[in-house]
CSV table of C-alpha atoms and ligand atoms in Angstrom, one decimal:
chain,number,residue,atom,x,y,z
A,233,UNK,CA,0.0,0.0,0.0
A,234,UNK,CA,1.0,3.8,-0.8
A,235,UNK,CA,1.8,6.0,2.1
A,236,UNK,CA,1.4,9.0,0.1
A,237,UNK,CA,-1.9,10.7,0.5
A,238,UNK,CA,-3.2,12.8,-2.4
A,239,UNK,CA,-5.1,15.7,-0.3
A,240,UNK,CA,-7.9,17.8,-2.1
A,241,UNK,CA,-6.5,21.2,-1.0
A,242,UNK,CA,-9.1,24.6,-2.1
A,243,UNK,CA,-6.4,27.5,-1.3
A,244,UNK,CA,-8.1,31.5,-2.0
A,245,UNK,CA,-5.8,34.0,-1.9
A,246,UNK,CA,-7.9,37.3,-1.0
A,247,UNK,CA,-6.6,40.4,-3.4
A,248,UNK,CA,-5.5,42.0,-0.2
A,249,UNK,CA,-2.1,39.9,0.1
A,250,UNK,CA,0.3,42.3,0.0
A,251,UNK,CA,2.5,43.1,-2.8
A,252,UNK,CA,5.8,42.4,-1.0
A,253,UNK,CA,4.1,38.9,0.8
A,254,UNK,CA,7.4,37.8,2.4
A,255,UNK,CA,8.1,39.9,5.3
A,256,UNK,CA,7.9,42.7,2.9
A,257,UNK,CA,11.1,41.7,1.5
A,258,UNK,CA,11.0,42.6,-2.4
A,259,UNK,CA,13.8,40.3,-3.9
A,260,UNK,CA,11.8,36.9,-1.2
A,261,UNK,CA,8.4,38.1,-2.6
A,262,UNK,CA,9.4,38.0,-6.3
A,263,UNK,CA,11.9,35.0,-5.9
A,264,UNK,CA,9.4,32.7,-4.8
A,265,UNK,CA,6.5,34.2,-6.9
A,266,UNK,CA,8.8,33.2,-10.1
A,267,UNK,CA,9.1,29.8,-8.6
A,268,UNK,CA,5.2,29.9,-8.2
A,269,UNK,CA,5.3,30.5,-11.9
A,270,UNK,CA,7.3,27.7,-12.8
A,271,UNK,CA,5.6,25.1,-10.5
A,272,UNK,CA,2.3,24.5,-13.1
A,273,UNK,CA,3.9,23.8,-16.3
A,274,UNK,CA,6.9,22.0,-14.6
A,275,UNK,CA,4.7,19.5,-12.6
A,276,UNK,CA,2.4,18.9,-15.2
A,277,UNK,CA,5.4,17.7,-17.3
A,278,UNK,CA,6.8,15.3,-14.1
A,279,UNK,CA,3.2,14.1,-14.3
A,280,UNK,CA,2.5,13.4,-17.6
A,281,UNK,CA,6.0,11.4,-18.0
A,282,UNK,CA,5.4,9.4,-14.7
A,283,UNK,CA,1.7,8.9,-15.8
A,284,UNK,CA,2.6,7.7,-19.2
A,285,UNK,CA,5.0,5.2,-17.8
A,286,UNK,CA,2.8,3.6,-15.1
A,287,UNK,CA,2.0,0.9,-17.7
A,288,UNK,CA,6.1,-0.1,-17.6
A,289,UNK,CA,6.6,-0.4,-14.0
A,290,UNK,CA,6.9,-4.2,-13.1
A,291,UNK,CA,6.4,-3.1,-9.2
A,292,UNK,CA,2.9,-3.0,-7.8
A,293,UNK,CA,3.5,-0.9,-5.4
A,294,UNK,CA,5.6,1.5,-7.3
A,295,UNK,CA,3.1,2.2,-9.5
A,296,UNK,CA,0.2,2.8,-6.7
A,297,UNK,CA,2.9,5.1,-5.3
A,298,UNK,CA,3.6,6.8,-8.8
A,299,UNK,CA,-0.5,7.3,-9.5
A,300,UNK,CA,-0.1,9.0,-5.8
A,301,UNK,CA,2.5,11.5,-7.1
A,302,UNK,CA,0.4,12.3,-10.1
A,303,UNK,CA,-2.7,13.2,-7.5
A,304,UNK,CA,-0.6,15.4,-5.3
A,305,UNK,CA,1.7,16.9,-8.2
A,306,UNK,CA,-1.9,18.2,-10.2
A,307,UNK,CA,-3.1,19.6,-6.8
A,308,UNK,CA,0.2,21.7,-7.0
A,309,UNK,CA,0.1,22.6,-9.9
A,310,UNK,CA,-3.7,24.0,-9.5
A,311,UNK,CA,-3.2,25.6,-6.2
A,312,UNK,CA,-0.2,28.1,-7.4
A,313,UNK,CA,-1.8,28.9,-10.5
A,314,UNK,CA,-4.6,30.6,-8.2
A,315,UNK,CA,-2.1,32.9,-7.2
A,316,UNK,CA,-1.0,33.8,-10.8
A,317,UNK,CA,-4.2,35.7,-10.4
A,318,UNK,CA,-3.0,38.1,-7.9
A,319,UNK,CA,-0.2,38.6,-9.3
A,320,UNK,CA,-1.9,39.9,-12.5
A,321,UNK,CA,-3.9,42.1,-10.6
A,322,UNK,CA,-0.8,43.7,-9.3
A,323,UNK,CA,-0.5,44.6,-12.9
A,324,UNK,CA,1.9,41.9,-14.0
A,325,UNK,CA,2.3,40.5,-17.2
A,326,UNK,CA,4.0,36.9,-17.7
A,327,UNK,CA,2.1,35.2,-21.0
A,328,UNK,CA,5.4,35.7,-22.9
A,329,UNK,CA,7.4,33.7,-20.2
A,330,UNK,CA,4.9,31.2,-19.9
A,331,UNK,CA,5.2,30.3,-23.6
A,332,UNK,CA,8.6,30.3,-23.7
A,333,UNK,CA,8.4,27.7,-20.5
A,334,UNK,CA,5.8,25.3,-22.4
A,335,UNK,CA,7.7,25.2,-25.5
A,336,UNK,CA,10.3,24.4,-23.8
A,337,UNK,CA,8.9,21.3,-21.7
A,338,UNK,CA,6.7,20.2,-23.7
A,339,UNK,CA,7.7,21.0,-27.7
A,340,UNK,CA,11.9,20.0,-26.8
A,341,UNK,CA,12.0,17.9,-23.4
A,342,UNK,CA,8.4,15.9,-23.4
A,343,UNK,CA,9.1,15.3,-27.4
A,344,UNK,CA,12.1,15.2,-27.6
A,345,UNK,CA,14.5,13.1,-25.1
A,346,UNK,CA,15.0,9.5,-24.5
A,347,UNK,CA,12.4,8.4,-21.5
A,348,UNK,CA,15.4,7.5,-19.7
A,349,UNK,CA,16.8,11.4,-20.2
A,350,UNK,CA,13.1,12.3,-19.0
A,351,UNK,CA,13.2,10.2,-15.7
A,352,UNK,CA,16.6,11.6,-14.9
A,353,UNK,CA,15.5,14.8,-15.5
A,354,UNK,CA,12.8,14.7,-13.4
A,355,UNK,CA,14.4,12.7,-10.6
A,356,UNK,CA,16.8,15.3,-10.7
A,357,UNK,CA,14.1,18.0,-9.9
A,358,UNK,CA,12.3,16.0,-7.3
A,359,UNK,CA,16.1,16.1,-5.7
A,360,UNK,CA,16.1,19.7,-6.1
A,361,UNK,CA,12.5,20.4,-4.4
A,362,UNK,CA,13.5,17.7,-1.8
A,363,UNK,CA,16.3,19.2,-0.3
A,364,UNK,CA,14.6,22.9,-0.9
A,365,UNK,CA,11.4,21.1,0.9
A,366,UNK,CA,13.4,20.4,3.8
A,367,UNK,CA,15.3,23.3,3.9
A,368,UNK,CA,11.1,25.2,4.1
A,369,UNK,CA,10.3,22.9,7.1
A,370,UNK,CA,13.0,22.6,9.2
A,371,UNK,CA,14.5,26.6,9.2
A,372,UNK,CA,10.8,27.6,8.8
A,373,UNK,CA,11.4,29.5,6.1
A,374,UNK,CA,7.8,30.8,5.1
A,375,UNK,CA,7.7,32.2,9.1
A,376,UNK,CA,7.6,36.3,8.1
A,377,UNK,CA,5.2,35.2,5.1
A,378,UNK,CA,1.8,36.0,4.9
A,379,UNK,CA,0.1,33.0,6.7
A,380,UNK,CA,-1.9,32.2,3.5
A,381,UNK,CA,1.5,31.9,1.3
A,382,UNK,CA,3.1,30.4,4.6
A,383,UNK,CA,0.5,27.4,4.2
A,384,UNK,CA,0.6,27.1,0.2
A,385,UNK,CA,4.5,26.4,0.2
A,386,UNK,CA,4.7,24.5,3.3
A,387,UNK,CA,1.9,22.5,2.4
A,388,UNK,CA,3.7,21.8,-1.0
A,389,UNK,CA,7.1,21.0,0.9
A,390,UNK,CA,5.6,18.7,3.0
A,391,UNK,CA,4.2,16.4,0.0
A,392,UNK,CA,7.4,16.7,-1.8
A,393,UNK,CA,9.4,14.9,1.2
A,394,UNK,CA,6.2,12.4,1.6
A,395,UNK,CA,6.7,11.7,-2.2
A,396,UNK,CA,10.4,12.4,-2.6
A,397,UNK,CA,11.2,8.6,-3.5
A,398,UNK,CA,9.0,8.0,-6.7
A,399,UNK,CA,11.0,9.8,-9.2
A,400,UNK,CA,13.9,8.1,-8.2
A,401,UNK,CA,12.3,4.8,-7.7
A,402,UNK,CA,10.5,5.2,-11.2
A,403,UNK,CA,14.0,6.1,-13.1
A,404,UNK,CA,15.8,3.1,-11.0
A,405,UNK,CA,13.4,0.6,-12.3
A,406,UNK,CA,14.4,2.2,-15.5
A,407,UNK,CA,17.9,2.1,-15.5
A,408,UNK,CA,20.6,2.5,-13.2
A,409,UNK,CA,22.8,3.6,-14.9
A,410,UNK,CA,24.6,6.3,-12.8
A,411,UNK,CA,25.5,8.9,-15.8
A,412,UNK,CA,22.0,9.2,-16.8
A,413,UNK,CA,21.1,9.8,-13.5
A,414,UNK,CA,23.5,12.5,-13.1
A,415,UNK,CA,23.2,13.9,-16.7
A,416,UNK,CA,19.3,14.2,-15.7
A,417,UNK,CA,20.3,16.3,-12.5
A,418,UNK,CA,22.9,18.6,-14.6
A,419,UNK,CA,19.5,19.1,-16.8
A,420,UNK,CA,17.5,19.7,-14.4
A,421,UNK,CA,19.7,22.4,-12.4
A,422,UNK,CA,20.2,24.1,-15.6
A,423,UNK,CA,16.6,24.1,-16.1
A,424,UNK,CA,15.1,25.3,-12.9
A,425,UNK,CA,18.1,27.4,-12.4
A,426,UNK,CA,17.2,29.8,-15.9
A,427,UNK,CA,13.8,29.9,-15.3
A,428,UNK,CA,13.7,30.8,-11.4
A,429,UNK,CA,16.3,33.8,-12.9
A,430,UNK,CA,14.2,34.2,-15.9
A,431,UNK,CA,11.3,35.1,-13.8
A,432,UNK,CA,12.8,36.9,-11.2
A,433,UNK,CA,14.1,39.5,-13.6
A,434,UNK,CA,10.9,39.9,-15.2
A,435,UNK,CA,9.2,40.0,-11.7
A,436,UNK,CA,11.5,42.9,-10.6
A,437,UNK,CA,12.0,44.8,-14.4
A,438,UNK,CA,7.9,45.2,-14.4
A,439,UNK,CA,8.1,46.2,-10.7
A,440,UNK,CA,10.8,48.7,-11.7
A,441,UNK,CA,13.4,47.5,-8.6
A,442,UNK,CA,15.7,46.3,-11.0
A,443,UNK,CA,18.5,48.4,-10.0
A,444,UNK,CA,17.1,49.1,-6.5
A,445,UNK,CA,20.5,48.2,-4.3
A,446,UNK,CA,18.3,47.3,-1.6
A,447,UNK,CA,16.9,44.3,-3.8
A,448,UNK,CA,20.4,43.3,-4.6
A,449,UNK,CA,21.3,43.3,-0.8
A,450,UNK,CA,18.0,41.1,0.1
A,451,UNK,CA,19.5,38.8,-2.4
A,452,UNK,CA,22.9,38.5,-1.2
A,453,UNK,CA,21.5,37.8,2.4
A,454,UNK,CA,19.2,35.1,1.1
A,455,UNK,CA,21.4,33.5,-1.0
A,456,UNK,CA,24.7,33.9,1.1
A,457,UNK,CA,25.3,35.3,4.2
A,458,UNK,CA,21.9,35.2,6.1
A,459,UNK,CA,19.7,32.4,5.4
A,460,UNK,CA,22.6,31.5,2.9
A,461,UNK,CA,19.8,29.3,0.9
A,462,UNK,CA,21.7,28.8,-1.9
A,463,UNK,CA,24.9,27.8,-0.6
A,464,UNK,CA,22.3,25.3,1.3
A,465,UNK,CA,20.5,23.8,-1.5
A,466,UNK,CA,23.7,23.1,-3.1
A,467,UNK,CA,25.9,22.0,-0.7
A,468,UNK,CA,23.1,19.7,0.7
A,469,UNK,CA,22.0,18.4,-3.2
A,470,UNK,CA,25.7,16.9,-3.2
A,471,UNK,CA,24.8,13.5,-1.9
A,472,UNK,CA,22.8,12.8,-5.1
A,473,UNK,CA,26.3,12.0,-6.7
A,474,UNK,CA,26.8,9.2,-4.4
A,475,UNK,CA,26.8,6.2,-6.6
A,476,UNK,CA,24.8,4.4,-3.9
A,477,UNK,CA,22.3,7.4,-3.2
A,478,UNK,CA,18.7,6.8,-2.3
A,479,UNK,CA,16.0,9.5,-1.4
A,480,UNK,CA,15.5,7.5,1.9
A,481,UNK,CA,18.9,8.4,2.8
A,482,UNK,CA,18.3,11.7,3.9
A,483,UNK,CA,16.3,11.8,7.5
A,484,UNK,CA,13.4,14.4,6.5
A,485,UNK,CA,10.0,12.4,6.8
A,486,UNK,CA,10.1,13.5,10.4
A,487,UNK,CA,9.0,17.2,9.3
A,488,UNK,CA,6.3,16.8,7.1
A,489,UNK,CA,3.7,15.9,10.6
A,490,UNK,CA,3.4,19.4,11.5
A,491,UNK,CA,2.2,20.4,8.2
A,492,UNK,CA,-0.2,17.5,7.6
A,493,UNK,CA,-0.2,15.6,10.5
B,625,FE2,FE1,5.1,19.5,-6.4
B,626,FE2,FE1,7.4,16.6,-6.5
């Protein structure tokens, strides 16, 4: 039997969020609204592939476990792309972007890479949001966020730890074959990596902070010297090139009960 649970979430994010949602911090707000405009088209592609290849996998309860990861990955995708209406009524635009995205996932990587390429890529991802997931719980990162925005990415975090294996698991009964797996999560840094940037830029050139210092400053804290998130998320992603690396091997499942019990 699965232990993920596919959860029927309904978020509503009044109008009245604020502009600047975390802790009034412009580069946080717009860094993680870009991420909340990658999430729908990106998860739609992890669950199309894993859907498609349910069929393949030889282990029953791999595969009730990969129809679980297409139930909670839809529910993510849904509940951020409520929020892209905020965002357009705080007068951005982001249709552009979002066709350059799609083509991108689904007219070059859904058509055109090797299954094998696919599953790498996407375990490579689902390594990614892992280790970013954990880093969300455990340092509560959402804690100056509007509650509302606190809930929708800590909610998200904690079924991305509860369904951090499938991926992996999925690829694995795949191949093994240790230079896919790490040519999948070279791909998939590169990926996530442009279009987080990608989106940030465009978040802050419309907002006209651009060459605000202040913004700049935010950033460096985030990234290095405060929170130092990024220097986190990579130095913690590392273990992946462990030839014998499993999901299961990092101790995170503990953090996910105080989000959904
Ligand atoms: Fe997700
Ligand atoms: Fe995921």
């Amino acid at each position: 039997m699965s232990q993920i649970t596919v959860r029927q979430k309904n978020f509503d994010f009044p109008e009245q969020i604020s502009r600047y949602w975390y802790g009034n911090s412009v580069f946080k707000s717009h860094f993680f609204n870009s991420i909340t405009l990658l999430f729908p088209d990106g998860e739609q592609f992890m669950l199309r592939t894993i859907k498609r290849q349910i069929k393949q996998i030889d282990n029953p309860n791999l595969k009730e476990e990969a129809l679980a990861f297409v139930g909670q990955e839809a529910q993510h995708a849904v509940q951020h792309e409520k929020f892209w209406q905020n965002l357009r009524q705080q007068g951005y635009t982001f249709d552009r972007y979002l066709r350059w995205l799609h083509f991108i996932l689904f007219n070059v990587c859904e058509t055109r890479l090797n299954i094998k390429f696919k599953l790498a890529m996407i375990a490579g991802v689902e390594h990614f949001t892992n280790v970013i997931a954990e880093l969300t719980l455990k340092e509560e990162l959402f804690a100056e966020a509007e509650p509302i925005m606190k809930e929708l990415f800590e909610w998200h975090s904690a079924e991305e730890i509860e369904h951090k294996t499938v991926a992996y698991d999925v690829l694995q009964n795949v191949t093994k074959n240790y230079l896919i797996r790490l040519i999948g999560i070279i791909m998939a840094y590169t990926f996530v990596l442009s279009f987080v940037n990608l989106g940030l830029i465009m978040m802050l050139y419309q907002d006209k902070k651009l060459l605000d210092i202040k913004v700049w400053q935010e950033m460096l804290q985030f990234f290095f010297s405060k929170e130092k998130f990024l220097l986190k998320v990579f130095w913690q992603s590392l273990d992946y090139l462990n030839i014998n690396f499993h999901p299961l091997d990092r101790d995170n499942l503990f953090l996910i009960k105080r989000v959904v019990g």
